[in-house]
CSV table of C-alpha atoms in Angstrom, one decimal:
chain,number,residue,atom,x,y,z
E,1,ASP,CA,130.9,53.1,38.6
E,2,ALA,CA,130.1,49.4,38.1
E,3,LYS,CA,131.1,48.1,41.8
E,4,THR,CA,131.8,44.6,43.9
E,5,THR,CA,130.5,43.4,46.6
E,6,GLN,CA,133.3,41.2,48.9
E,7,PRO,CA,133.2,40.0,52.4
E,8,ASN,CA,134.7,42.2,54.9
E,9,SER,CA,137.1,39.4,56.2
E,10,MET,CA,138.0,36.1,56.0
E,11,GLU,CA,140.4,33.7,57.6
E,12,SER,CA,142.5,31.2,56.5
E,13,ASN,CA,144.9,28.4,58.0
E,14,GLU,CA,149.0,28.8,56.8
E,15,GLU,CA,149.2,26.6,54.0
E,16,GLU,CA,145.7,26.0,53.0
E,17,PRO,CA,144.1,27.2,49.9
E,18,VAL,CA,142.0,30.4,50.2
E,19,HIS,CA,139.1,31.2,48.2
E,20,LEU,CA,138.0,35.1,48.1
E,21,PRO,CA,134.7,35.3,46.2
E,22,CYS,CA,133.7,38.5,44.7
E,23,ASN,CA,130.5,39.6,43.5
E,24,HIS,CA,130.0,41.7,40.5
E,25,SER,CA,126.1,41.8,39.2
E,26,THR,CA,126.2,44.8,36.8
E,27,ILE,CA,129.6,44.1,34.9
E,28,SER,CA,129.5,44.8,31.4
E,29,GLY,CA,130.6,42.7,28.6
E,30,THR,CA,134.2,44.7,28.3
E,31,ASP,CA,135.3,45.3,32.1
E,32,TYR,CA,138.0,43.7,33.2
E,33,ILE,CA,138.5,42.4,36.5
E,34,HIS,CA,141.4,43.0,38.6
E,35,TRP,CA,142.9,42.2,41.9
E,36,TYR,CA,145.0,43.9,44.4
E,37,ARG,CA,146.2,43.6,47.6
E,38,GLN,CA,147.5,45.9,50.4
E,39,LEU,CA,149.6,45.7,53.5
E,40,PRO,CA,149.2,48.0,56.2
E,41,SER,CA,151.0,51.4,55.5
E,42,GLN,CA,151.7,50.5,52.1
E,43,GLY,CA,150.9,50.8,48.9
E,44,PRO,CA,148.9,48.1,46.7
E,45,GLU,CA,150.4,45.6,45.1
E,46,TYR,CA,149.2,44.0,42.1
E,47,VAL,CA,147.4,40.8,42.0
E,48,ILE,CA,146.0,39.3,38.9
E,49,HIS,CA,143.5,40.9,36.2
E,50,GLY,CA,141.4,38.8,33.6
E,51,LEU,CA,138.3,39.5,31.1
E,52,THR,CA,136.8,36.0,30.2
E,53,SER,CA,138.9,33.3,31.1
E,54,ASN,CA,140.6,32.2,34.2
E,55,VAL,CA,143.9,33.0,34.5
E,56,ASN,CA,147.3,32.2,36.8
E,57,ASN,CA,150.5,33.5,37.5
E,58,ARG,CA,152.6,33.5,40.1
E,59,MET,CA,151.1,34.6,42.9
E,60,ALA,CA,147.4,33.5,42.0
E,61,SER,CA,144.9,32.0,39.9
E,62,LEU,CA,141.4,34.0,39.0
E,63,ALA,CA,138.3,31.9,38.1
E,64,ILE,CA,135.5,33.5,36.2
E,65,ALA,CA,132.1,32.8,36.6
E,66,GLU,CA,131.1,31.4,33.1
E,67,ASP,CA,128.1,34.8,33.3
E,68,ARG,CA,131.1,37.4,34.5
E,69,LYS,CA,128.6,38.0,37.7
E,70,SER,CA,131.4,37.0,40.0
E,71,SER,CA,134.9,35.8,40.3
E,72,THR,CA,137.5,33.9,42.8
E,73,LEU,CA,140.2,34.9,43.6
E,74,ILE,CA,142.1,31.9,44.9
E,75,LEU,CA,145.8,31.6,46.8
E,76,HIS,CA,146.9,27.7,46.5
E,77,ARG,CA,149.1,27.8,49.8
E,78,ALA,CA,148.2,30.6,52.1
E,79,THR,CA,151.4,32.4,53.7
E,80,LEU,CA,151.8,34.4,56.8
E,81,ARG,CA,152.9,37.0,54.0
E,82,ASP,CA,149.3,36.9,52.1
E,83,ALA,CA,147.5,38.3,55.0
E,84,ALA,CA,146.5,41.7,53.6
E,85,VAL,CA,143.4,43.4,52.4
E,86,TYR,CA,142.4,42.3,48.5
E,87,TYR,CA,140.3,44.4,46.5
E,88,CYS,CA,138.2,43.5,43.8
E,89,ILE,CA,137.9,46.0,40.9
E,90,LEU,CA,136.0,46.2,37.4
E,91,CYS,CA,137.8,48.2,35.0
E,92,ASP,CA,136.0,50.0,32.3
E,93,GLN,CA,137.3,51.0,29.1
E,94,THR,CA,137.6,54.3,30.1
E,95,GLY,CA,140.8,53.1,31.8
E,96,ALA,CA,142.8,53.0,35.0
E,97,ASN,CA,141.2,56.2,36.2
E,98,ASN,CA,138.0,54.9,36.9
E,99,LEU,CA,138.6,51.8,39.2
E,100,PHE,CA,136.7,52.3,42.4
E,101,PHE,CA,138.7,50.5,45.8
E,102,GLY,CA,135.8,49.3,48.1
E,103,THR,CA,137.1,48.7,51.6
E,104,GLY,CA,137.8,45.1,49.9
E,105,THR,CA,138.5,41.8,52.0
E,106,ARG,CA,140.9,41.9,55.1
E,107,LEU,CA,142.6,38.4,54.9
E,108,THR,CA,144.1,37.1,58.3
E,109,VAL,CA,145.9,34.1,58.2
E,110,ILE,CA,146.4,31.5,61.4
E,111,PRO,CA,149.7,29.9,61.9
L,1,ASP,CA,165.2,49.0,40.1
L,2,GLY,CA,162.7,50.3,37.9
L,3,GLY,CA,159.7,51.7,40.7
L,4,ILE,CA,157.8,54.0,41.6
L,5,THR,CA,159.0,56.2,44.5
L,6,GLN,CA,157.3,58.7,46.9
L,7,SER,CA,158.9,60.8,49.5
L,8,PRO,CA,158.7,61.9,51.6
L,9,LYS,CA,157.0,58.9,53.9
L,10,TYR,CA,155.7,61.6,56.4
L,11,LEU,CA,154.6,65.0,56.1
L,12,PHE,CA,153.3,67.4,58.4
L,13,ARG,CA,151.6,70.7,57.5
L,14,LYS,CA,150.4,73.8,59.4
L,15,GLU,CA,147.0,75.3,58.8
L,16,GLY,CA,147.3,77.4,56.0
L,17,GLN,CA,150.0,75.9,54.6
L,18,ASN,CA,150.6,74.5,51.1
L,19,VAL,CA,152.6,71.1,51.2
L,20,THR,CA,154.0,69.2,47.6
L,21,LEU,CA,154.2,65.7,47.6
L,22,SER,CA,156.7,63.8,45.4
L,23,CYS,CA,156.0,61.1,42.9
L,24,GLU,CA,159.0,59.8,40.4
L,25,GLN,CA,159.1,56.9,38.6
L,26,ASN,CA,161.7,54.9,35.8
L,27,LEU,CA,159.1,52.6,34.4
L,28,ASN,CA,158.5,54.5,31.3
L,29,HIS,CA,154.7,55.1,31.9
L,30,ASP,CA,152.9,57.1,30.3
L,31,ALA,CA,150.1,56.5,33.0
L,32,MET,CA,149.9,58.7,36.7
L,33,TYR,CA,147.3,58.7,39.5
L,34,TRP,CA,147.3,60.0,42.8
L,35,TYR,CA,144.8,58.5,45.2
L,36,ARG,CA,144.0,59.2,48.9
L,37,GLN,CA,143.4,56.8,51.5
L,38,ASP,CA,141.6,57.5,55.0
L,39,PRO,CA,142.2,55.3,57.7
L,40,GLY,CA,139.9,51.1,57.3
L,41,GLN,CA,138.5,53.0,53.9
L,42,GLY,CA,139.0,52.4,50.2
L,43,LEU,CA,141.1,54.5,47.7
L,44,ARG,CA,140.0,57.5,46.2
L,45,LEU,CA,141.1,59.2,43.2
L,46,ILE,CA,142.7,63.0,43.3
L,47,TYR,CA,144.0,63.5,40.1
L,48,TYR,CA,145.0,61.7,37.1
L,49,SER,CA,147.7,62.0,34.0
L,50,GLN,CA,147.3,60.0,30.4
L,51,ILE,CA,150.1,62.0,29.3
L,52,VAL,CA,152.7,64.2,30.0
L,53,ASN,CA,151.9,68.0,29.7
L,54,ASP,CA,148.2,66.2,30.8
L,55,PHE,CA,146.2,65.5,33.4
L,56,GLN,CA,142.6,65.6,34.6
L,57,LYS,CA,140.9,65.8,38.1
L,58,GLY,CA,139.3,62.7,39.6
L,59,ASP,CA,136.5,62.2,42.4
L,60,ILE,CA,138.1,64.3,45.4
L,61,ALA,CA,140.4,67.2,43.5
L,62,GLU,CA,139.1,70.1,45.3
L,63,GLY,CA,142.1,71.5,47.5
L,64,TYR,CA,144.7,70.1,45.5
L,65,SER,CA,146.8,70.6,42.4
L,66,VAL,CA,148.9,68.4,40.3
L,67,SER,CA,151.9,68.8,37.3
L,68,ARG,CA,152.6,66.9,34.5
L,69,GLU,CA,156.2,68.9,33.4
L,70,LYS,CA,158.0,65.3,32.9
L,71,LYS,CA,157.3,62.2,32.2
L,72,GLU,CA,158.7,60.9,35.2
L,73,SER,CA,157.2,63.2,37.6
L,74,PHE,CA,154.0,63.4,39.4
L,75,PRO,CA,154.2,66.1,42.2
L,76,LEU,CA,150.4,67.0,44.2
L,77,THR,CA,150.5,70.1,46.5
L,78,VAL,CA,147.9,69.8,49.3
L,79,THR,CA,146.8,73.8,49.1
L,80,SER,CA,145.2,75.4,52.7
L,81,ALA,CA,141.6,75.0,50.4
L,82,GLN,CA,141.8,71.2,51.4
L,83,LYS,CA,140.4,72.1,55.0
L,84,ASN,CA,140.8,67.8,55.8
L,85,PRO,CA,144.2,66.8,54.6
L,86,THR,CA,145.2,64.2,57.0
L,87,ALA,CA,145.3,61.1,55.0
L,88,PHE,CA,147.5,58.8,53.3
L,89,TYR,CA,148.5,59.7,49.8
L,90,LEU,CA,149.6,57.2,47.3
L,91,CYS,CA,151.1,57.9,43.9
L,92,ALA,CA,150.7,55.3,41.0
L,93,SER,CA,151.9,54.8,37.3
L,94,SER,CA,150.7,52.1,34.7
L,95,ARG,CA,151.9,52.0,30.9
L,96,LYS,CA,149.1,53.6,29.3
L,97,ASP,CA,145.9,54.4,31.1
L,98,SER,CA,143.8,50.6,29.2
L,99,PRO,CA,142.0,48.7,31.5
L,100,ASN,CA,144.4,46.1,30.5
L,101,GLU,CA,147.0,47.5,32.2
L,102,LYS,CA,147.9,47.1,35.6
L,103,LEU,CA,149.1,49.7,38.2
L,104,PHE,CA,152.2,49.5,40.3
L,105,PHE,CA,151.7,51.9,43.2
L,106,GLY,CA,154.1,53.8,45.4
L,107,SER,CA,155.1,53.0,49.1
L,108,GLY,CA,152.5,56.1,49.8
L,109,THR,CA,153.0,59.8,51.9
L,110,GLN,CA,151.5,59.9,55.5
L,111,LEU,CA,150.2,63.6,55.5
L,112,SER,CA,149.7,65.1,59.1
L,113,VAL,CA,148.2,68.6,60.3
L,114,LEU,CA,149.7,70.4,63.0
């Protein structure tokens, strides 16, 4: 399994932008980068995914380094609802059955 | 509303008992998955199904069984052979088993041993 490295925890003030980093130095050319988040006692929620180009949706932005060895999930204005564990995951051509959910980054949002 | 439904939310198992966790989706997705999550840990894949009437073992299939007789349903049975079944179980689905598809998760079932 291609693995990712994320900080165990991060803090952000409410209404400020948050940049969640992810390193994936062993990524292959066809691996997609996925981000999910999970609130306590709930199932994970899809946030965003991409292959090479930066991606934007209503929840977040995904910035992918030119060499694809790292990426950053950007929450433009953190709210209390954004406090969760964020997982950065690589998905290879075998499909979603080969996703590896590590321990992620626990984001705390300070009011 | 389209989505994925897991039941029950909480389940208790006695020693030597088999229990079945339900997972239903009305998203018309081909692929379905079962994960196990232990406290403070990430998710681990138990079984997955890419299409109806077919399924494959994941990383930790021992002590579990599944069936996929209908497209919308993917029940998981925790057998008595699973010696440490206490965990949070999550079911997910995707349109197809592809790296460019997103997963939709249910709200989970917490299984505990009496």
